[in-house]
Tab-separated table of C-alpha atoms and ligand atoms in Angstrom:
chain	number	residue	atom	x	y	z
A	257	UNK	CA	70.588	5.574	13.726
A	258	UNK	CA	68.247	6.944	11.034
A	259	UNK	CA	64.644	5.943	11.727
A	260	UNK	CA	61.216	7.001	10.694
A	261	UNK	CA	59.139	6.604	13.811
A	262	UNK	CA	57.020	3.529	13.055
A	263	UNK	CA	56.371	1.008	15.816
A	264	UNK	CA	59.222	-1.221	14.832
A	265	UNK	CA	61.601	1.740	14.410
A	266	UNK	CA	60.962	2.621	18.051
A	267	UNK	CA	61.362	-1.008	19.063
A	268	UNK	CA	64.636	-1.042	17.101
A	269	UNK	CA	65.867	2.075	18.892
A	270	UNK	CA	65.007	0.400	22.194
A	271	UNK	CA	66.795	-2.785	21.231
A	272	UNK	CA	69.871	-0.904	20.017
A	273	UNK	CA	70.099	0.802	23.396
A	274	UNK	CA	70.224	-2.592	25.104
A	275	UNK	CA	73.282	-3.689	23.117
A	276	UNK	CA	76.352	-3.513	25.357
A	277	UNK	CA	78.895	-3.247	22.564
A	278	UNK	CA	77.087	-0.439	20.767
A	279	UNK	CA	77.608	3.234	21.453
A	280	UNK	CA	74.773	5.213	19.903
A	281	UNK	CA	76.062	8.655	18.895
A	282	UNK	CA	72.966	10.180	17.315
A	283	UNK	CA	69.411	9.493	16.211
A	284	UNK	CA	67.698	11.122	13.234
A	285	UNK	CA	63.947	10.974	12.806
A	286	UNK	CA	62.469	11.330	9.336
A	287	UNK	CA	58.740	12.065	8.842
A	288	UNK	CA	58.139	9.133	6.532
A	289	UNK	CA	56.213	6.383	8.371
A	290	UNK	CA	55.356	8.898	11.138
A	291	UNK	CA	54.380	12.454	11.889
A	292	UNK	CA	57.499	14.077	13.227
A	293	UNK	CA	56.522	15.667	16.527
A	294	UNK	CA	54.993	12.634	18.251
A	295	UNK	CA	57.745	10.407	16.860
A	296	UNK	CA	60.418	12.662	18.332
A	297	UNK	CA	58.556	12.522	21.622
A	298	UNK	CA	58.592	8.687	21.563
A	299	UNK	CA	62.232	8.598	20.624
A	300	UNK	CA	63.203	10.981	23.427
A	301	UNK	CA	61.172	9.079	26.018
A	302	UNK	CA	62.842	5.825	25.045
A	303	UNK	CA	66.269	7.468	25.416
A	304	UNK	CA	65.222	8.710	28.805
A	305	UNK	CA	64.205	5.221	29.974
A	306	UNK	CA	67.847	4.304	29.527
A	307	UNK	CA	69.065	7.545	31.081
A	308	UNK	CA	70.506	8.382	27.660
A	309	UNK	CA	68.537	11.514	26.825
A	310	UNK	CA	71.861	13.320	26.156
A	311	UNK	CA	72.135	11.440	22.863
A	312	UNK	CA	71.360	14.014	20.137
A	313	UNK	CA	68.176	13.659	18.140
A	314	UNK	CA	68.081	15.251	14.669
A	315	UNK	CA	64.883	16.366	12.948
A	316	UNK	CA	64.514	15.647	9.258
A	317	UNK	CA	62.258	17.852	7.196
A	318	UNK	CA	62.425	15.672	4.091
A	319	UNK	CA	59.333	15.028	2.048
A	320	UNK	CA	59.065	11.713	0.298
A	321	UNK	CA	57.723	11.601	-3.209
A	322	UNK	CA	55.323	8.837	-2.234
A	323	UNK	CA	53.759	9.490	1.171
A	324	UNK	CA	53.007	6.748	3.718
A	325	UNK	CA	49.325	6.217	4.619
A	326	UNK	CA	48.304	8.602	7.448
A	327	UNK	CA	46.872	5.791	9.623
A	328	UNK	CA	50.380	4.341	9.854
A	329	UNK	CA	52.008	7.700	10.388
A	330	UNK	CA	49.797	8.526	13.379
A	331	UNK	CA	50.921	5.569	15.511
A	332	UNK	CA	53.341	7.410	17.825
A	333	UNK	CA	50.367	9.373	19.255
A	334	UNK	CA	49.101	6.085	20.605
A	335	UNK	CA	52.590	5.037	21.695
A	336	UNK	CA	53.087	8.157	23.764
A	337	UNK	CA	49.824	7.437	25.559
A	338	UNK	CA	50.826	3.903	26.612
A	339	UNK	CA	51.003	3.416	30.393
A	340	UNK	CA	54.711	2.651	30.095
A	341	UNK	CA	55.474	5.994	28.402
A	342	UNK	CA	52.756	8.514	29.229
A	343	UNK	CA	54.301	9.688	32.483
A	344	UNK	CA	57.840	9.979	31.155
A	345	UNK	CA	59.011	13.549	31.392
A	346	UNK	CA	58.984	15.371	28.060
A	347	UNK	CA	60.128	18.930	27.871
A	348	UNK	CA	61.948	18.964	24.574
A	349	UNK	CA	61.086	21.517	21.933
A	350	UNK	CA	61.139	19.522	18.638
A	351	UNK	CA	61.818	22.713	16.688
A	352	UNK	CA	64.975	23.406	18.650
A	353	UNK	CA	66.606	20.197	17.460
A	354	UNK	CA	69.409	20.170	14.911
A	355	UNK	CA	68.538	19.305	11.341
A	356	UNK	CA	69.112	15.635	10.598
A	357	UNK	CA	71.595	16.251	7.774
A	358	UNK	CA	73.607	18.676	9.898
A	359	UNK	CA	73.668	16.237	12.829
A	360	UNK	CA	74.862	13.395	10.561
A	361	UNK	CA	77.638	15.536	9.066
A	362	UNK	CA	78.683	16.752	12.521
A	363	UNK	CA	78.716	13.330	14.168
A	364	UNK	CA	80.655	11.706	11.338
A	365	UNK	CA	83.124	14.582	10.972
A	366	UNK	CA	84.080	14.436	14.640
A	367	UNK	CA	83.893	10.669	15.098
A	368	UNK	CA	87.202	9.229	16.210
A	369	UNK	CA	86.328	5.752	14.980
A	370	UNK	CA	84.513	4.373	11.901
A	371	UNK	CA	80.737	4.586	12.309
A	372	UNK	CA	77.960	2.213	11.411
A	373	UNK	CA	74.834	3.856	10.143
A	374	UNK	CA	71.654	1.867	10.762
A	375	UNK	CA	68.759	3.054	8.578
A	376	UNK	CA	65.309	1.734	9.395
A	377	UNK	CA	63.397	4.175	7.172
A	378	UNK	CA	64.125	5.949	3.920
A	379	UNK	CA	67.679	7.268	3.238
A	380	UNK	CA	67.485	10.915	2.009
A	381	UNK	CA	69.440	12.388	4.921
A	382	UNK	CA	72.487	10.240	4.324
A	383	UNK	CA	72.489	10.956	0.595
A	384	UNK	CA	72.267	14.716	1.138
A	385	UNK	CA	74.879	14.612	3.873
A	386	UNK	CA	77.433	12.886	1.567
A	387	UNK	CA	76.678	15.381	-1.234
A	388	UNK	CA	77.273	18.322	1.072
A	389	UNK	CA	80.233	16.859	2.924
A	390	UNK	CA	81.915	14.143	0.824
A	391	UNK	CA	84.655	13.697	3.424
A	392	UNK	CA	82.255	11.908	5.808
A	393	UNK	CA	82.331	8.908	3.467
A	394	UNK	CA	85.655	7.871	4.954
A	395	UNK	CA	84.133	7.687	8.413
A	396	UNK	CA	81.466	5.193	7.417
A	397	UNK	CA	82.307	1.654	8.357
A	398	UNK	CA	79.089	0.239	7.008
A	399	UNK	CA	75.529	1.163	6.257
A	400	UNK	CA	72.868	-1.307	7.355
A	401	UNK	CA	69.570	-0.538	5.707
A	402	UNK	CA	66.187	-2.177	6.128
A	403	UNK	CA	65.022	-1.848	2.551
A	404	UNK	CA	64.378	-3.501	-0.763
A	405	UNK	CA	62.677	-6.564	-2.237
A	406	UNK	CA	65.054	-8.397	-4.524
A	407	UNK	CA	63.695	-11.841	-5.306
A	408	UNK	CA	60.342	-11.458	-3.686
A	409	UNK	CA	57.309	-9.261	-4.150
A	410	UNK	CA	57.230	-5.830	-2.597
A	411	UNK	CA	54.880	-4.476	0.068
A	412	UNK	CA	53.631	-1.316	-1.668
A	413	UNK	CA	50.092	-1.618	-2.854
A	414	UNK	CA	48.750	1.530	-4.354
A	415	UNK	CA	47.764	3.329	-7.511
A	416	UNK	CA	50.177	3.508	-10.395
A	417	UNK	CA	52.217	0.712	-8.921
A	418	UNK	CA	52.748	-2.939	-9.731
A	419	UNK	CA	53.604	-4.093	-6.190
A	420	UNK	CA	57.318	-4.747	-6.780
A	421	UNK	CA	58.687	-2.168	-4.327
A	422	UNK	CA	59.408	-2.094	-0.591
A	423	UNK	CA	58.131	1.047	1.198
A	424	UNK	CA	61.407	2.507	2.475
A	425	UNK	CA	62.796	2.620	-1.054
A	426	UNK	CA	59.489	3.698	-2.641
A	427	UNK	CA	58.980	6.731	-0.304
A	428	UNK	CA	61.927	8.441	-2.007
A	429	UNK	CA	63.057	6.411	-5.037
A	430	UNK	CA	65.432	9.114	-6.197
A	431	UNK	CA	67.508	9.190	-2.971
A	432	UNK	CA	67.445	5.389	-2.898
A	433	UNK	CA	68.743	5.237	-6.441
A	434	UNK	CA	71.501	7.662	-5.516
A	435	UNK	CA	72.425	5.729	-2.399
A	436	UNK	CA	72.969	2.534	-4.430
A	437	UNK	CA	75.036	4.538	-6.928
A	438	UNK	CA	77.352	5.747	-4.126
A	439	UNK	CA	78.521	2.149	-3.611
A	440	UNK	CA	79.115	2.546	0.108
A	441	UNK	CA	79.750	-0.596	2.169
A	442	UNK	CA	76.034	-1.240	2.178
A	443	UNK	CA	74.157	-4.233	3.560
A	444	UNK	CA	70.441	-4.287	2.804
A	445	UNK	CA	68.105	-6.324	5.006
A	446	UNK	CA	65.289	-6.660	2.460
A	447	UNK	CA	61.873	-8.292	2.522
A	448	UNK	CA	63.543	-11.415	1.157
A	449	UNK	CA	64.824	-12.050	4.702
A	450	UNK	CA	62.369	-10.090	6.865
A	451	UNK	CA	59.537	-12.250	5.463
A	452	UNK	CA	60.955	-14.976	7.738
A	453	UNK	CA	60.202	-13.034	10.914
A	454	UNK	CA	56.554	-12.034	11.325
A	455	UNK	CA	55.279	-10.627	14.585
A	456	UNK	CA	53.426	-13.752	15.740
A	457	UNK	CA	51.364	-14.676	18.765
A	458	UNK	CA	53.788	-17.327	19.934
A	459	UNK	CA	56.543	-14.712	20.240
A	460	UNK	CA	54.193	-12.235	21.924
A	461	UNK	CA	53.070	-14.877	24.385
A	462	UNK	CA	56.709	-15.665	25.361
A	463	UNK	CA	57.341	-11.943	25.752
A	464	UNK	CA	54.294	-11.549	27.973
A	465	UNK	CA	55.587	-14.269	30.313
A	466	UNK	CA	58.589	-12.055	31.040
A	467	UNK	CA	56.649	-8.824	31.322
A	468	UNK	CA	57.826	-8.187	34.851
A	469	UNK	CA	60.881	-6.813	33.020
A	470	UNK	CA	59.989	-3.231	32.161
A	471	UNK	CA	61.296	-3.343	28.604
A	472	UNK	CA	59.485	-6.578	27.860
A	473	UNK	CA	56.275	-5.035	29.068
A	474	UNK	CA	56.759	-1.928	26.952
A	475	UNK	CA	57.790	-3.956	23.904
A	476	UNK	CA	54.733	-6.172	24.306
A	477	UNK	CA	52.473	-3.145	24.389
A	478	UNK	CA	54.140	-1.742	21.239
A	479	UNK	CA	53.872	-5.003	19.304
A	480	UNK	CA	50.269	-5.490	20.377
A	481	UNK	CA	49.489	-2.300	18.412
A	482	UNK	CA	50.614	-4.061	15.211
A	483	UNK	CA	48.205	-6.963	15.508
A	484	UNK	CA	45.243	-5.195	13.920
A	485	UNK	CA	47.153	-5.334	10.671
A	486	UNK	CA	47.178	-9.119	10.645
A	487	UNK	CA	43.860	-10.353	9.191
A	488	UNK	CA	44.755	-9.549	5.603
A	489	UNK	CA	47.907	-11.337	4.446
A	490	UNK	CA	49.448	-8.297	2.855
A	491	UNK	CA	49.244	-6.378	6.102
A	492	UNK	CA	51.055	-8.856	8.314
A	493	UNK	CA	53.457	-6.846	10.420
A	494	UNK	CA	56.988	-8.180	10.270
A	495	UNK	CA	60.028	-7.472	12.406
A	496	UNK	CA	61.497	-5.560	9.503
A	497	UNK	CA	63.578	-2.927	11.344
A	498	UNK	CA	64.148	-5.117	14.411
A	499	UNK	CA	65.824	-7.730	12.208
A	500	UNK	CA	68.002	-5.071	10.564
A	501	UNK	CA	68.966	-3.834	14.029
A	502	UNK	CA	69.964	-7.345	15.103
A	503	UNK	CA	72.357	-7.518	12.181
A	504	UNK	CA	74.518	-5.083	14.130
A	505	UNK	CA	75.080	-7.519	16.979
A	506	UNK	CA	74.480	-10.887	15.271
A	507	UNK	CA	76.027	-10.524	11.800
A	508	UNK	CA	77.211	-14.153	11.833
A	509	UNK	CA	73.632	-15.398	12.019
A	510	UNK	CA	72.815	-13.909	8.606
A	511	UNK	CA	73.612	-15.246	5.147
A	512	UNK	CA	74.812	-12.439	2.930
A	513	UNK	CA	75.156	-12.335	-0.789
A	514	UNK	CA	77.069	-9.837	-2.893
A	515	UNK	CA	74.858	-8.571	-5.727
A	516	UNK	CA	74.621	-5.821	-8.283
A	517	UNK	CA	71.418	-3.830	-8.338
A	518	UNK	CA	69.709	-0.579	-9.285
A	519	UNK	CA	66.599	1.237	-8.077
A	520	UNK	CA	63.851	2.190	-10.483
A	521	UNK	CA	62.486	5.707	-10.049
A	522	UNK	CA	59.554	5.522	-12.448
A	523	UNK	CA	56.056	4.049	-12.479
A	524	UNK	CA	54.803	1.347	-12.547
A	525	UNK	CA	57.707	-0.012	-10.458
A	526	UNK	CA	59.158	3.082	-8.730
A	527	UNK	CA	61.276	1.907	-5.819
A	528	UNK	CA	61.848	-1.606	-7.159
A	529	UNK	CA	65.311	-2.926	-6.375
A	530	UNK	CA	66.397	-4.779	-9.508
A	531	UNK	CA	69.259	-7.249	-9.788
A	532	UNK	CA	71.178	-6.577	-12.964
A	533	UNK	CA	74.742	-7.221	-14.075
A	534	UNK	CA	75.347	-3.537	-14.871
A	535	UNK	CA	74.063	-2.480	-11.414
A	536	UNK	CA	75.899	-1.191	-8.336
A	537	UNK	CA	77.625	-3.477	-5.839
A	538	UNK	CA	76.052	-4.073	-2.480
A	539	UNK	CA	75.326	-6.905	-0.086
A	540	UNK	CA	71.932	-8.260	0.733
A	541	UNK	CA	70.844	-10.577	3.502
A	542	UNK	CA	69.103	-13.640	2.083
A	543	UNK	CA	68.627	-15.762	5.191
A	544	UNK	CA	68.809	-15.622	8.978
A	545	UNK	CA	68.826	-18.102	11.839
A	546	UNK	CA	65.423	-17.082	13.054
A	547	UNK	CA	65.396	-19.167	16.269
A	548	UNK	CA	68.530	-17.365	17.417
A	549	UNK	CA	67.039	-14.051	16.368
A	550	UNK	CA	63.814	-14.429	18.365
A	551	UNK	CA	65.726	-15.774	21.324
A	552	UNK	CA	68.164	-12.867	21.219
A	553	UNK	CA	65.371	-10.295	21.114
A	554	UNK	CA	63.593	-11.908	24.070
A	555	UNK	CA	66.820	-11.981	26.019
A	556	UNK	CA	67.786	-8.352	25.297
A	557	UNK	CA	64.325	-7.275	26.450
A	558	UNK	CA	65.164	-8.585	29.919
A	559	UNK	CA	67.778	-5.795	30.240
A	560	UNK	CA	67.105	-3.780	33.348
A	561	UNK	CA	66.768	-0.007	32.932
A	562	UNK	CA	66.776	3.068	35.119
A	563	UNK	CA	63.236	2.688	36.432
A	564	UNK	CA	63.885	-0.723	37.857
A	565	UNK	CA	67.332	0.182	39.095
A	566	UNK	CA	65.887	2.917	41.292
A	567	UNK	CA	62.957	0.886	42.646
B	765	LIG	O1	58.536	-1.758	4.589
B	765	LIG	C1	58.901	-1.928	5.887
B	765	LIG	C2	59.135	-0.598	6.594
B	765	LIG	C3	59.916	-0.806	7.870
B	765	LIG	O2	60.980	0.132	8.004
B	765	LIG	N1	57.936	0.134	7.025
B	765	LIG	C4	57.574	-0.442	8.323
B	765	LIG	C5	58.929	-0.708	8.986
B	765	LIG	O3	59.186	0.337	9.929
B	765	LIG	C6	56.825	0.383	6.119
B	765	LIG	C7	55.640	-0.526	6.235
B	765	LIG	C8	55.283	-1.588	5.435
B	765	LIG	N2	54.103	-2.132	5.823
B	765	LIG	C9	53.667	-1.398	6.937
B	765	LIG	C10	54.606	-0.380	7.180
B	765	LIG	C11	52.515	-1.504	7.756
B	765	LIG	N3	51.591	-2.460	7.596
B	765	LIG	N4	52.399	-0.604	8.751
B	765	LIG	C12	53.335	0.322	8.938
B	765	LIG	N5	54.452	0.494	8.185
B	766	LIG	CA1	60.820	2.009	9.504
């Protein structure tokens, strides 16, 4: 998993760890929608809840061309202070961790089976890893990437931009452009489909009714932190990464379309994913059975973890 430490990246990591058929072999954290140290702490603590702290975490030192707002990036500080996480042991030195690109190359080189790469943030680590070690390409079964806005408006609203881009692509449009050009077996879970799954009060209420399950309680606390973004339409928090993560276990609930597209790397539309006939082949999700999705997430969050097992 390649994530960038935002609230739904951490929820996605948590959800991925509940999936029985998934073996997580490494987690890279990129300082895009987060500051790296607190995000690594959150990631590690979540691994530890599952007794899986042996899973390697890689630290990315990439700098995006277009930085995320600092208020968003600072969220893991709050997350680490939540009652469900604050007392988790944390004695990891973030500077002792392997570099994300090295970890990716290492894990793929030595994988004995094809690997799925789930990306819930920007993609520069994967692009650099393939440039440095082209042989890893053969180990990639598929890349599932939360990113893009194909037939809908983007979610970037800033200077020198016309609003057509999605943030994960916009952070580093050059790497994104290169990733498309690589024509890997890539499935994008873009805003076109994530717009169907907002974080809403009905869902949070159902989750709260099952909060005697430790993970439901933790997830409810995490999602509650997103609600202050709701009053203005453009800042509705969606289950962007969580939906992409569910694609791993519920692929049949998604409608995919094979398209050809490119990424723009110049203003005023840097990061826009454009459908054009001369573009690169990839698949995009255009629809999802959202009732099944919400139901699945609620159910997975009833998974019992170490803390409860030892009560
Ligand atoms: O564009 C969606 C991506 C997802 O990977 N991120 C958040 C998810 O982790 C960027 C983003 C868009 N709007 C945001 C974002 C918001 N209101 N708060 C934090 N991040
Ligand atoms: Ca993210």
